[in-house]
Amino acid sequence: MPRHHGGPGPARLRPRRTPPAGAVRPRRRGVLAHWRQYLAISPFFLIFGAFSFFPVFYSLYLAFQRWDGMGTVQFVGFQQFRFLWDDPVFWMSIRNTLVIWVLSTVPTLFGALVLATLLHSVRRFRGFYRIALYIPNVTSIVAVSIFFGAVFSNNFGLVNAILGTVGISPVPWLSNPWLIKLVIALLMTWMWTGYNMIIYLAGLQAIPTQIYEAARLDGAGPIRTFFQITMPIMRPIILFTVVISTINGLQSFSEPQVLFGSNAANPNLGGPGQAGLTTLLYFYQSAFVNNDYGYGAAIVWAFFVLIMVLVVVNWRVVQRGRKS
């Protein structure tokens, strides 16, 4: 019946707000509804918070304190960082770390890309080559360091024995300042080339074959195809490996520590003349040998800022090349 303007119309039917008797109400979908799942994964977050998250911020607190691990904690403000700025050993460790990083990262990434390209074109025994090249990355770094120390030993090393067969006098691999850095860089290159090779190989296998077929039809050779097709497509993956290699390469610690027997009884860390003293090794000496935990925390946080700066610089350089 139509509604007239002069009088009230018929009452409209509204839906009932209360469910009928016997109806089951839907469960609340919130955080508490999944408490069993959160309880199941809570041990990981509790362990992570206790042994990773809390120590990070506690080390930031210690960077502004003076503490020997036993006595009272004394607030000193930025005094630790001012001493760090004038510490010649700290800057020497920074230089050693940067030199080792450059000597290891450049050949690691270049060799990984070359090996991935060669392995991508192999048709037989591809799985065997993958495993063989990746094994160094999963090998114990302590065992690898001991092996390299024996191979490059000044007196009884395998390398000097081979050089002696061709009439070359023994090379002081573990006593010369530059050769010490070179041996550490070779160790890191041997361990991380296979890891980056696997990442590059996955990126190469994701490139459609139609692109290479079209390039061959246009008369492009292997070198031109590599630099004008493969490299631009692989640029995001290369950026990832550059960032990861920067972070891992600057955190070299176990290599010089094991090579030169660095422990509390041998405070001259990093070999003769401290040529292999990296920043993390210097942090180990300050905190756990000299029991100066506040200064050790200041070293770590200053080094963290340096790593972030280098990561950002590498990111911008690669991104600028991508835009151009």
XYZ file of C-alpha atoms in Angstrom:
324
model
C 0.000 0.000 0.000
C 1.604 3.310 -1.004
C 2.426 5.824 1.649
C 0.399 9.102 1.643
C 1.934 12.440 2.492
C -0.858 13.340 4.833
C -0.605 10.528 7.312
C 1.750 7.995 8.676
C 2.563 5.053 6.489
C 2.735 1.425 7.446
C 5.426 0.355 9.902
C 8.583 -0.993 8.262
C 9.856 -4.421 9.215
C 13.309 -4.352 10.835
C 15.618 -7.387 11.186
C 15.833 -8.886 14.635
C 19.006 -7.926 16.511
C 18.955 -10.941 18.836
C 19.533 -14.388 17.344
C 16.670 -16.798 17.601
C 16.584 -19.347 20.377
C 18.960 -22.267 19.843
C 21.234 -20.403 17.395
C 25.023 -20.711 17.939
C 26.871 -17.407 18.228
C 30.053 -17.031 16.114
C 33.309 -17.143 18.047
C 35.299 -13.983 18.586
C 38.138 -13.762 16.097
C 40.895 -11.980 17.998
C 44.290 -12.555 19.533
C 42.863 -14.529 22.435
C 41.027 -16.849 20.056
C 44.392 -18.288 18.913
C 46.104 -18.454 22.304
C 47.053 -22.101 21.816
C 49.011 -21.329 18.645
C 50.757 -18.386 20.293
C 51.594 -20.559 23.275
C 53.131 -23.161 20.975
C 55.530 -20.672 19.355
C 56.226 -18.673 22.510
C 59.432 -20.591 23.486
C 61.235 -19.233 20.433
C 60.341 -15.635 21.236
C 61.198 -16.073 24.904
C 64.629 -17.479 24.042
C 65.166 -14.813 21.377
C 64.217 -12.049 23.795
C 66.397 -13.383 26.610
C 69.534 -14.227 24.613
C 69.391 -11.875 21.594
C 67.013 -8.938 22.049
C 67.879 -8.075 25.651
C 71.704 -8.350 25.251
C 71.636 -5.957 22.284
C 70.007 -3.162 24.247
C 71.938 -3.991 27.398
C 75.170 -3.553 25.425
C 73.931 -0.097 24.396
C 73.416 0.670 28.084
C 76.923 -0.586 28.891
C 78.443 1.650 26.195
C 77.823 4.602 28.508
C 79.074 2.852 31.639
C 82.373 1.655 33.085
C 82.147 -1.921 34.333
C 84.644 -4.731 34.808
C 82.009 -7.438 35.153
C 82.244 -7.716 38.946
C 82.185 -4.285 40.574
C 79.644 -1.501 40.499
C 78.482 0.046 37.239
C 79.639 3.670 36.875
C 78.003 6.033 34.423
C 80.582 7.883 32.289
C 78.429 9.299 29.470
C 80.221 9.651 26.139
C 83.665 9.180 27.688
C 84.018 5.704 26.153
C 83.308 7.048 22.666
C 85.712 9.969 23.121
C 88.462 7.539 24.095
C 87.483 5.365 21.155
C 87.922 8.289 18.774
C 91.521 8.777 19.955
C 92.375 5.065 20.166
C 94.976 4.188 17.469
C 94.447 0.427 17.921
C 90.750 0.812 17.152
C 91.469 2.651 13.890
C 94.110 0.081 12.997
C 91.513 -2.665 13.479
C 89.110 -0.726 11.240
C 91.751 -0.495 8.497
C 92.573 -4.193 8.804
C 88.897 -5.107 8.630
C 88.240 -2.951 5.558
C 91.297 -4.303 3.699
C 90.326 -7.916 4.444
C 86.742 -7.164 3.431
C 87.771 -5.740 0.043
C 90.273 -8.539 -0.624
C 87.634 -11.175 0.107
C 84.352 -9.679 -1.148
C 85.407 -8.687 -4.672
C 86.835 -12.102 -5.712
C 84.044 -13.909 -3.849
C 81.222 -12.221 -5.779
C 83.065 -12.271 -9.095
C 84.029 -15.930 -8.738
C 80.506 -16.864 -7.613
C 78.982 -15.197 -10.682
C 81.448 -16.895 -13.041
C 80.884 -20.312 -11.442
C 77.103 -19.864 -11.525
C 77.236 -18.960 -15.215
C 79.381 -22.001 -16.017
C 77.248 -24.311 -13.908
C 74.093 -22.977 -15.545
C 75.348 -24.211 -18.917
C 76.342 -27.655 -17.609
C 73.968 -30.502 -18.405
C 75.623 -33.442 -16.638
C 76.596 -33.835 -12.954
C 75.026 -30.479 -12.066
C 73.908 -31.706 -8.636
C 77.394 -32.979 -7.851
C 78.963 -29.617 -8.707
C 76.433 -27.779 -6.565
C 77.191 -29.915 -3.525
C 80.955 -29.792 -4.075
C 80.992 -25.996 -4.332
C 78.647 -25.484 -1.390
C 80.414 -27.829 1.063
C 82.986 -25.181 2.195
C 80.157 -22.973 3.480
C 78.806 -25.663 5.811
C 82.236 -26.785 7.001
C 83.275 -25.732 10.503
C 85.099 -22.419 10.309
C 87.462 -23.566 13.076
C 88.450 -26.644 11.074
C 88.919 -24.551 7.918
C 91.084 -22.022 9.788
C 93.281 -24.787 11.208
C 93.616 -26.278 7.723
C 94.620 -22.936 6.194
C 97.085 -22.338 9.022
C 98.771 -25.646 8.196
C 98.731 -25.068 4.431
C 100.201 -21.540 4.664
C 102.619 -22.227 7.505
C 105.912 -20.363 7.122
C 108.150 -23.371 7.775
C 106.228 -26.558 7.018
C 103.295 -25.345 4.942
C 102.115 -27.137 1.817
C 102.237 -23.958 -0.271
C 105.872 -23.251 0.615
C 106.714 -26.903 -0.042
C 105.267 -26.616 -3.556
C 107.093 -23.333 -4.135
C 110.321 -24.970 -2.962
C 110.060 -27.633 -5.673
C 110.319 -24.915 -8.341
C 113.174 -23.098 -6.624
C 111.215 -20.324 -4.856
C 112.261 -19.496 -1.309
C 109.648 -19.847 1.482
C 107.107 -17.014 1.683
C 106.275 -15.604 5.154
C 102.515 -16.012 4.745
C 101.692 -15.718 8.459
C 104.239 -13.079 9.451
C 104.121 -10.458 6.682
C 101.423 -7.790 7.395
C 99.911 -7.837 3.894
C 100.201 -11.590 3.420
C 98.400 -12.135 6.732
C 95.441 -10.166 5.385
C 95.652 -12.043 2.097
C 95.503 -15.456 3.799
C 92.463 -14.407 5.863
C 90.791 -13.063 2.711
C 91.513 -16.312 0.838
C 89.958 -18.290 3.686
C 86.791 -16.180 3.591
C 86.650 -16.356 -0.210
C 86.916 -20.140 -0.135
C 84.070 -20.381 2.377
C 81.558 -17.921 0.868
C 81.959 -18.338 -2.895
C 79.735 -21.419 -3.003
C 77.005 -19.726 -0.972
C 76.780 -16.780 -3.360
C 77.098 -19.116 -6.352
C 73.915 -20.950 -5.308
C 72.043 -17.637 -5.092
C 73.279 -16.506 -8.505
C 72.438 -19.881 -10.020
C 68.862 -19.622 -8.759
C 68.590 -16.180 -10.357
C 69.974 -17.422 -13.675
C 67.526 -20.312 -13.774
C 64.630 -17.877 -13.278
C 65.479 -15.942 -16.471
C 63.201 -17.071 -19.361
C 65.072 -18.850 -22.140
C 63.059 -16.926 -24.750
C 65.082 -13.809 -23.940
C 68.357 -15.535 -24.809
C 66.855 -17.068 -27.940
C 65.725 -13.637 -29.129
C 69.197 -12.231 -28.422
C 70.838 -14.993 -30.463
C 68.459 -14.302 -33.350
C 69.506 -10.645 -33.227
C 73.152 -11.673 -33.514
C 74.241 -11.052 -29.901
C 77.276 -13.026 -28.790
C 77.842 -14.607 -25.355
C 79.728 -11.609 -23.942
C 77.182 -9.064 -25.126
C 74.337 -11.267 -23.897
C 75.956 -11.535 -20.470
C 76.505 -7.802 -19.974
C 73.319 -6.497 -21.624
C 70.796 -9.158 -20.615
C 72.054 -11.266 -17.729
C 73.612 -8.512 -15.645
C 70.623 -6.073 -15.763
C 68.176 -8.841 -14.851
C 70.452 -10.122 -12.096
C 71.055 -6.670 -10.579
C 68.581 -7.054 -7.648
C 70.159 -10.405 -6.744
C 73.637 -8.907 -7.003
C 72.512 -6.109 -4.696
C 71.347 -8.688 -2.159
C 74.661 -10.549 -2.266
C 76.615 -7.291 -1.975
C 74.703 -6.330 1.174
C 75.033 -9.800 2.726
C 78.732 -10.004 1.814
C 79.321 -6.568 3.338
C 77.745 -7.605 6.633
C 79.474 -11.001 6.768
C 82.828 -9.754 5.501
C 83.103 -7.008 8.090
C 82.335 -9.432 10.926
C 85.481 -11.518 10.513
C 86.448 -12.869 13.921
C 87.026 -16.620 14.029
C 89.438 -16.637 11.094
C 92.245 -14.527 12.660
C 91.489 -15.822 16.148
C 92.034 -19.472 15.182
C 94.859 -18.792 12.705
C 97.009 -17.042 15.300
C 95.923 -18.830 18.472
C 94.314 -15.747 20.003
C 93.193 -16.386 23.574
C 93.503 -14.909 27.028
C 97.047 -16.239 27.340
C 98.053 -14.555 24.066
C 96.945 -10.921 24.265
C 98.821 -10.011 21.043
C 95.791 -10.693 18.888
C 95.846 -10.765 15.121
C 99.303 -12.199 14.554
C 102.661 -10.416 14.321
C 102.242 -6.663 14.488
C 98.494 -7.201 14.931
C 98.184 -7.184 11.131
C 95.170 -9.494 11.355
C 93.482 -7.688 14.252
C 89.888 -7.110 13.128
C 87.410 -4.897 14.934
C 85.440 -7.772 16.435
C 88.682 -9.351 17.594
C 89.608 -6.072 19.259
C 86.187 -6.041 20.919
C 86.906 -9.560 22.217
C 90.229 -8.381 23.631
C 88.721 -5.328 25.327
C 85.687 -7.052 26.817
C 86.783 -10.605 27.626
C 90.567 -10.285 28.017
C 90.851 -6.840 29.611
C 87.419 -7.109 31.336
C 86.399 -3.645 30.119
C 82.826 -4.363 29.091
C 81.809 -0.735 28.685
C 84.578 -0.005 26.206
C 83.878 -3.276 24.395
C 80.226 -2.268 23.996
C 81.300 1.135 22.638
C 83.507 -0.616 20.049
C 80.631 -2.834 18.911
C 78.141 0.019 18.527
C 80.609 2.233 16.679
C 81.346 -0.682 14.365
C 77.614 -1.271 13.873
C 77.230 2.315 12.659
C 80.133 1.800 10.232
C 78.528 -1.369 8.837
C 75.217 0.430 8.306
C 76.970 3.272 6.484
C 78.790 0.868 4.156
C 75.574 -1.080 3.486
C 73.742 2.121 2.555
C 76.611 3.234 0.303
C 76.656 -0.121 -1.499
C 72.881 -0.018 -1.855
C 72.939 3.471 -3.372
C 75.765 2.614 -5.768
C 74.005 -0.470 -7.106
C 70.638 1.290 -7.269
C 72.173 4.222 -9.156
C 73.633 1.809 -11.692
C 70.215 0.180 -12.029
C 68.495 3.504 -12.769
C 71.141 4.510 -15.300
